[in-house]
Amino acid sequence: EVQLVESGGIEVQPGGSLRLSCAASGFTFRTYTMHWVRQPPGKGLEWVSLITGHGRLTAYADSVRGRFAISRDNSKNSLYLRLDSLTPEDTGFYYCAKEHDTGWPTFDSWGPGTLVTVSS
Amino acid sequence: SSELTQDPAVSVALGQTVRITCQGDSLKNYYASWYQQKPGQAPVLIIYGETNRPSGIPDRFSGSRSGNTASLTVTGAQAEDEGDYYCNSRDTSGTQVVFGGGTKLTV
């Protein structure tokens, strides 16, 4: 059974930084592109970033490019998201998502999410 | 703003059929997927590649597309189908992922 569990969400001040982690199990992690998707409380879903299985290709939403950095450690079955220069608009639940075998942008497994709050 | 447009809310009587639509130019070239999200939970994939259902998804959920509009149809809606529904696909450049704004379904 595929399991994804995010961690690292906290309350941080504007301009601050943090790193989110996603622990994966139940599938061959290194062979799948992984994504981060976020959701402000009470609002819709917004794709954030992706990283291919070998980690050589990444992509970002325009709203986070230059501030966020995605990475992975296939030896630890873990996905990461570094968030810098945070603003209140970055507040929300952050989900890691596994790409479906047919490719992106279909996400067939999601973690429960971790909450990031940016507030002074 | 999202490149995929959804109606904010739709309602359906118990046992009746409802269609939720997702409109966007990128859908002429890229498949849509659909997700169901209930309060306090992560989204769940219910349709991929426009028309395919993952295992475990009831067959009352179906997907289709016409031109630049993808549709999710719930045939014989049940009370447990209440929730938010999101479509997603690639953007028109093909380099990023986009989600529709979501449709709240009330049964």
CSV table of C-alpha atoms in Angstrom, one decimal:
chain,number,residue,atom,x,y,z
A,1,GLU,CA,0.0,0.0,0.0
A,2,VAL,CA,1.3,3.4,-1.0
A,3,GLN,CA,1.8,5.8,1.9
A,4,LEU,CA,2.9,9.4,1.9
A,5,VAL,CA,3.4,11.3,5.1
A,6,GLU,CA,4.4,15.0,5.2
A,7,SER,CA,6.0,16.8,8.1
A,8,GLY,CA,7.7,20.1,8.9
A,9,GLY,CA,4.8,22.4,8.8
A,10,ILE,CA,5.0,25.2,11.4
A,11,GLU,CA,4.0,28.8,12.0
A,12,VAL,CA,6.7,31.1,10.7
A,13,GLN,CA,7.1,34.9,10.3
A,14,PRO,CA,7.0,36.6,7.0
A,15,GLY,CA,10.4,36.4,5.3
A,16,GLY,CA,11.2,33.2,7.1
A,17,SER,CA,12.2,29.8,5.8
A,18,LEU,CA,11.4,26.1,6.5
A,19,ARG,CA,11.8,22.7,5.0
A,20,LEU,CA,9.0,20.3,4.4
A,21,SER,CA,9.6,16.5,4.2
A,22,CYS,CA,7.5,13.7,2.7
A,23,ALA,CA,8.3,10.1,3.7
A,24,ALA,CA,7.2,7.6,1.1
A,25,SER,CA,6.6,3.8,1.3
A,26,GLY,CA,4.8,1.0,-0.5
A,27,PHE,CA,6.2,1.7,-4.0
A,28,THR,CA,9.5,2.0,-5.8
A,29,PHE,CA,10.1,5.6,-5.0
A,30,ARG,CA,13.0,6.3,-7.2
A,31,THR,CA,11.0,5.5,-10.4
A,32,TYR,CA,8.3,8.1,-9.9
A,33,THR,CA,8.1,11.8,-10.4
A,34,MET,CA,6.8,13.5,-7.3
A,35,HIS,CA,4.9,16.7,-6.8
A,36,TRP,CA,4.0,19.2,-4.1
A,37,VAL,CA,0.5,20.7,-4.2
A,38,ARG,CA,-0.8,23.3,-1.7
A,39,GLN,CA,-4.2,24.5,-0.5
A,40,PRO,CA,-4.9,27.7,1.5
A,41,PRO,CA,-7.5,27.0,4.2
A,42,GLY,CA,-10.9,27.0,2.6
A,43,LYS,CA,-9.6,27.6,-0.9
A,44,GLY,CA,-8.7,25.5,-3.9
A,45,LEU,CA,-5.7,23.4,-4.9
A,46,GLU,CA,-2.5,24.9,-6.4
A,47,TRP,CA,0.3,22.9,-7.9
A,48,VAL,CA,3.7,24.0,-6.5
A,49,SER,CA,6.5,21.9,-8.0
A,50,LEU,CA,7.7,18.6,-9.4
A,51,ILE,CA,10.8,16.5,-9.5
A,52,THR,CA,11.6,13.5,-11.7
A,53,GLY,CA,12.6,10.2,-10.3
A,54,HIS,CA,16.3,10.7,-10.8
A,55,GLY,CA,16.0,14.3,-9.6
A,56,ARG,CA,17.6,15.8,-12.6
A,57,LEU,CA,14.5,17.7,-13.8
A,58,THR,CA,12.4,20.1,-11.7
A,59,ALA,CA,9.6,22.6,-12.4
A,60,TYR,CA,7.9,25.2,-10.4
A,61,ALA,CA,4.7,27.3,-10.4
A,62,ASP,CA,5.4,30.9,-11.3
A,63,SER,CA,4.2,32.0,-7.8
A,64,VAL,CA,7.0,30.1,-6.1
A,65,ARG,CA,9.9,30.0,-8.6
A,66,GLY,CA,13.1,31.4,-7.1
A,67,ARG,CA,11.8,31.1,-3.5
A,68,PHE,CA,11.1,27.3,-3.2
A,69,ALA,CA,13.4,24.4,-4.0
A,70,ILE,CA,12.3,20.8,-4.4
A,71,SER,CA,14.7,17.9,-3.9
A,72,ARG,CA,14.6,14.2,-3.1
A,73,ASP,CA,16.8,11.5,-1.5
A,74,ASN,CA,16.0,8.2,-3.1
A,75,SER,CA,18.2,6.3,-0.6
A,76,LYS,CA,15.8,7.5,2.1
A,77,ASN,CA,12.5,7.4,0.1
A,78,SER,CA,12.0,11.0,0.9
A,79,LEU,CA,10.9,14.2,-0.9
A,80,TYR,CA,11.6,17.7,0.3
A,81,LEU,CA,10.5,21.2,-0.3
A,82,ARG,CA,12.6,24.2,0.9
A,83,LEU,CA,10.5,27.3,1.3
A,84,ASP,CA,12.3,30.7,1.5
A,85,SER,CA,11.1,34.4,1.6
A,86,LEU,CA,7.7,33.3,2.9
A,87,THR,CA,4.7,35.6,2.6
A,88,PRO,CA,1.2,35.2,4.2
A,89,GLU,CA,0.0,34.1,0.7
A,90,ASP,CA,2.1,30.9,1.2
A,91,THR,CA,-0.1,29.8,4.1
A,92,GLY,CA,-1.8,26.6,3.5
A,93,PHE,CA,-1.8,22.8,3.6
A,94,TYR,CA,1.1,21.3,1.6
A,95,TYR,CA,0.6,17.9,0.1
A,96,CYS,CA,3.1,15.6,-1.5
A,97,ALA,CA,1.6,13.6,-4.3
A,98,LYS,CA,2.8,10.6,-6.4
A,99,GLU,CA,2.4,10.7,-10.1
A,100,HIS,CA,0.3,8.1,-11.8
A,101,ASP,CA,1.9,5.5,-14.1
A,102,THR,CA,0.4,7.4,-17.1
A,103,GLY,CA,2.4,10.5,-16.2
A,104,TRP,CA,1.6,13.9,-15.0
A,105,PRO,CA,-0.5,15.7,-14.2
A,106,THR,CA,-2.3,12.8,-12.7
A,107,PHE,CA,-1.7,12.2,-9.0
A,108,ASP,CA,-2.8,8.8,-7.7
A,109,SER,CA,-1.7,9.1,-4.1
A,110,TRP,CA,-1.6,12.0,-1.7
A,111,GLY,CA,-0.3,12.5,1.8
A,112,PRO,CA,-2.6,13.9,4.5
A,113,GLY,CA,-0.8,17.3,4.3
A,114,THR,CA,1.2,19.5,6.6
A,115,LEU,CA,0.1,23.0,7.6
A,116,VAL,CA,2.3,26.0,7.0
A,117,THR,CA,1.2,29.3,8.6
A,118,VAL,CA,3.0,32.5,7.7
A,119,SER,CA,2.0,35.2,10.2
A,120,SER,CA,3.6,37.9,12.2
B,1,SER,CA,-6.1,33.0,-12.0
B,2,SER,CA,-6.6,29.4,-13.0
B,3,GLU,CA,-6.4,28.4,-16.7
B,4,LEU,CA,-9.2,25.9,-16.0
B,5,THR,CA,-12.6,27.2,-15.1
B,6,GLN,CA,-15.2,25.3,-13.0
B,7,ASP,CA,-18.6,26.4,-11.7
B,8,PRO,CA,-18.2,27.1,-8.0
B,9,ALA,CA,-21.1,25.0,-6.9
B,10,VAL,CA,-23.7,22.6,-8.2
B,11,SER,CA,-26.5,20.7,-6.5
B,12,VAL,CA,-28.3,17.4,-7.3
B,13,ALA,CA,-31.1,15.5,-5.8
B,14,LEU,CA,-30.4,12.1,-4.3
B,15,GLY,CA,-30.3,9.5,-7.0
B,16,GLN,CA,-30.3,11.9,-9.9
B,17,THR,CA,-27.5,12.7,-12.4
B,18,VAL,CA,-25.2,15.7,-12.3
B,19,ARG,CA,-22.5,17.0,-14.6
B,20,ILE,CA,-19.5,19.0,-13.4
B,21,THR,CA,-17.6,20.8,-16.1
B,22,CYS,CA,-14.0,22.1,-16.5
B,23,GLN,CA,-13.2,24.5,-19.3
B,24,GLY,CA,-9.8,25.5,-20.6
B,25,ASP,CA,-7.9,25.8,-23.9
B,26,SER,CA,-5.2,23.3,-22.7
B,27,LEU,CA,-7.8,20.6,-22.6
B,28,LYS,CA,-7.8,20.5,-26.4
B,29,ASN,CA,-4.2,19.0,-26.2
B,30,TYR,CA,-3.9,17.5,-22.7
B,31,TYR,CA,-6.0,15.0,-20.7
B,32,ALA,CA,-7.9,16.1,-17.6
B,33,SER,CA,-8.0,14.3,-14.3
B,34,TRP,CA,-10.6,14.7,-11.6
B,35,TYR,CA,-10.3,14.6,-7.8
B,36,GLN,CA,-12.8,14.4,-5.0
B,37,GLN,CA,-12.0,16.1,-1.7
B,38,LYS,CA,-14.0,15.9,1.5
B,39,PRO,CA,-13.6,18.3,4.4
B,40,GLY,CA,-10.4,17.7,6.3
B,41,GLN,CA,-9.1,15.1,3.9
B,42,ALA,CA,-6.6,14.9,1.1
B,43,PRO,CA,-7.9,14.8,-2.5
B,44,VAL,CA,-8.7,11.4,-4.1
B,45,LEU,CA,-8.2,10.6,-7.8
B,46,ILE,CA,-11.5,9.5,-9.3
B,47,ILE,CA,-10.9,10.0,-13.1
B,48,TYR,CA,-7.7,10.0,-15.1
B,49,GLY,CA,-6.9,10.3,-18.8
B,50,GLU,CA,-10.4,11.9,-19.2
B,51,THR,CA,-12.3,8.7,-19.0
B,52,ASN,CA,-10.5,6.1,-16.8
B,53,ARG,CA,-11.5,5.2,-13.2
B,54,PRO,CA,-8.9,3.9,-10.7
B,55,SER,CA,-9.7,0.7,-9.0
B,56,GLY,CA,-12.2,1.2,-6.1
B,57,ILE,CA,-13.9,4.2,-7.6
B,58,PRO,CA,-17.6,3.5,-8.1
B,59,ASP,CA,-18.8,3.3,-11.7
B,60,ARG,CA,-21.4,6.0,-11.2
B,61,PHE,CA,-18.4,8.4,-11.8
B,62,SER,CA,-17.5,8.9,-15.4
B,63,GLY,CA,-15.5,11.3,-17.5
B,64,SER,CA,-15.7,12.8,-21.0
B,65,ARG,CA,-14.5,15.7,-23.1
B,66,SER,CA,-15.9,17.8,-25.9
B,67,GLY,CA,-13.6,20.4,-27.4
B,68,ASN,CA,-12.0,22.4,-24.6
B,69,THR,CA,-14.4,21.2,-21.9
B,70,ALA,CA,-13.9,18.1,-19.8
B,71,SER,CA,-16.9,16.8,-17.8
B,72,LEU,CA,-17.4,14.6,-14.7
B,73,THR,CA,-20.7,12.9,-14.5
B,74,VAL,CA,-22.2,11.4,-11.4
B,75,THR,CA,-25.0,9.1,-12.4
B,76,GLY,CA,-27.3,8.3,-9.4
B,77,ALA,CA,-25.7,10.6,-6.9
B,78,GLN,CA,-25.4,9.4,-3.4
B,79,ALA,CA,-25.2,11.4,-0.1
B,80,GLU,CA,-21.5,10.3,0.3
B,81,ASP,CA,-20.7,12.1,-3.0
B,82,GLU,CA,-20.9,15.5,-1.4
B,83,GLY,CA,-17.6,17.3,-1.5
B,84,ASP,CA,-15.4,19.4,-3.6
B,85,TYR,CA,-14.4,18.3,-7.1
B,86,TYR,CA,-11.3,19.5,-8.9
B,87,CYS,CA,-10.1,19.0,-12.4
B,88,ASN,CA,-6.5,19.3,-13.4
B,89,SER,CA,-4.3,19.2,-16.5
B,90,ARG,CA,-1.3,20.9,-18.0
B,91,ASP,CA,-1.3,24.6,-18.8
B,92,THR,CA,-1.3,25.8,-22.4
B,93,SER,CA,2.5,25.8,-22.5
B,94,GLY,CA,2.5,22.2,-21.4
B,95,THR,CA,5.2,22.9,-18.8
B,96,GLN,CA,3.2,23.4,-15.6
B,97,VAL,CA,0.2,21.8,-13.9
B,98,VAL,CA,-3.0,23.7,-13.4
B,99,PHE,CA,-6.1,23.0,-11.3
B,100,GLY,CA,-9.6,24.3,-11.8
B,101,GLY,CA,-11.0,26.4,-9.0
B,102,GLY,CA,-13.1,23.5,-7.7
B,103,THR,CA,-16.8,22.7,-7.7
B,104,LYS,CA,-18.7,22.1,-4.4
B,105,LEU,CA,-21.3,19.4,-5.0
B,106,THR,CA,-24.3,19.3,-2.7
B,107,VAL,CA,-26.5,16.2,-2.7
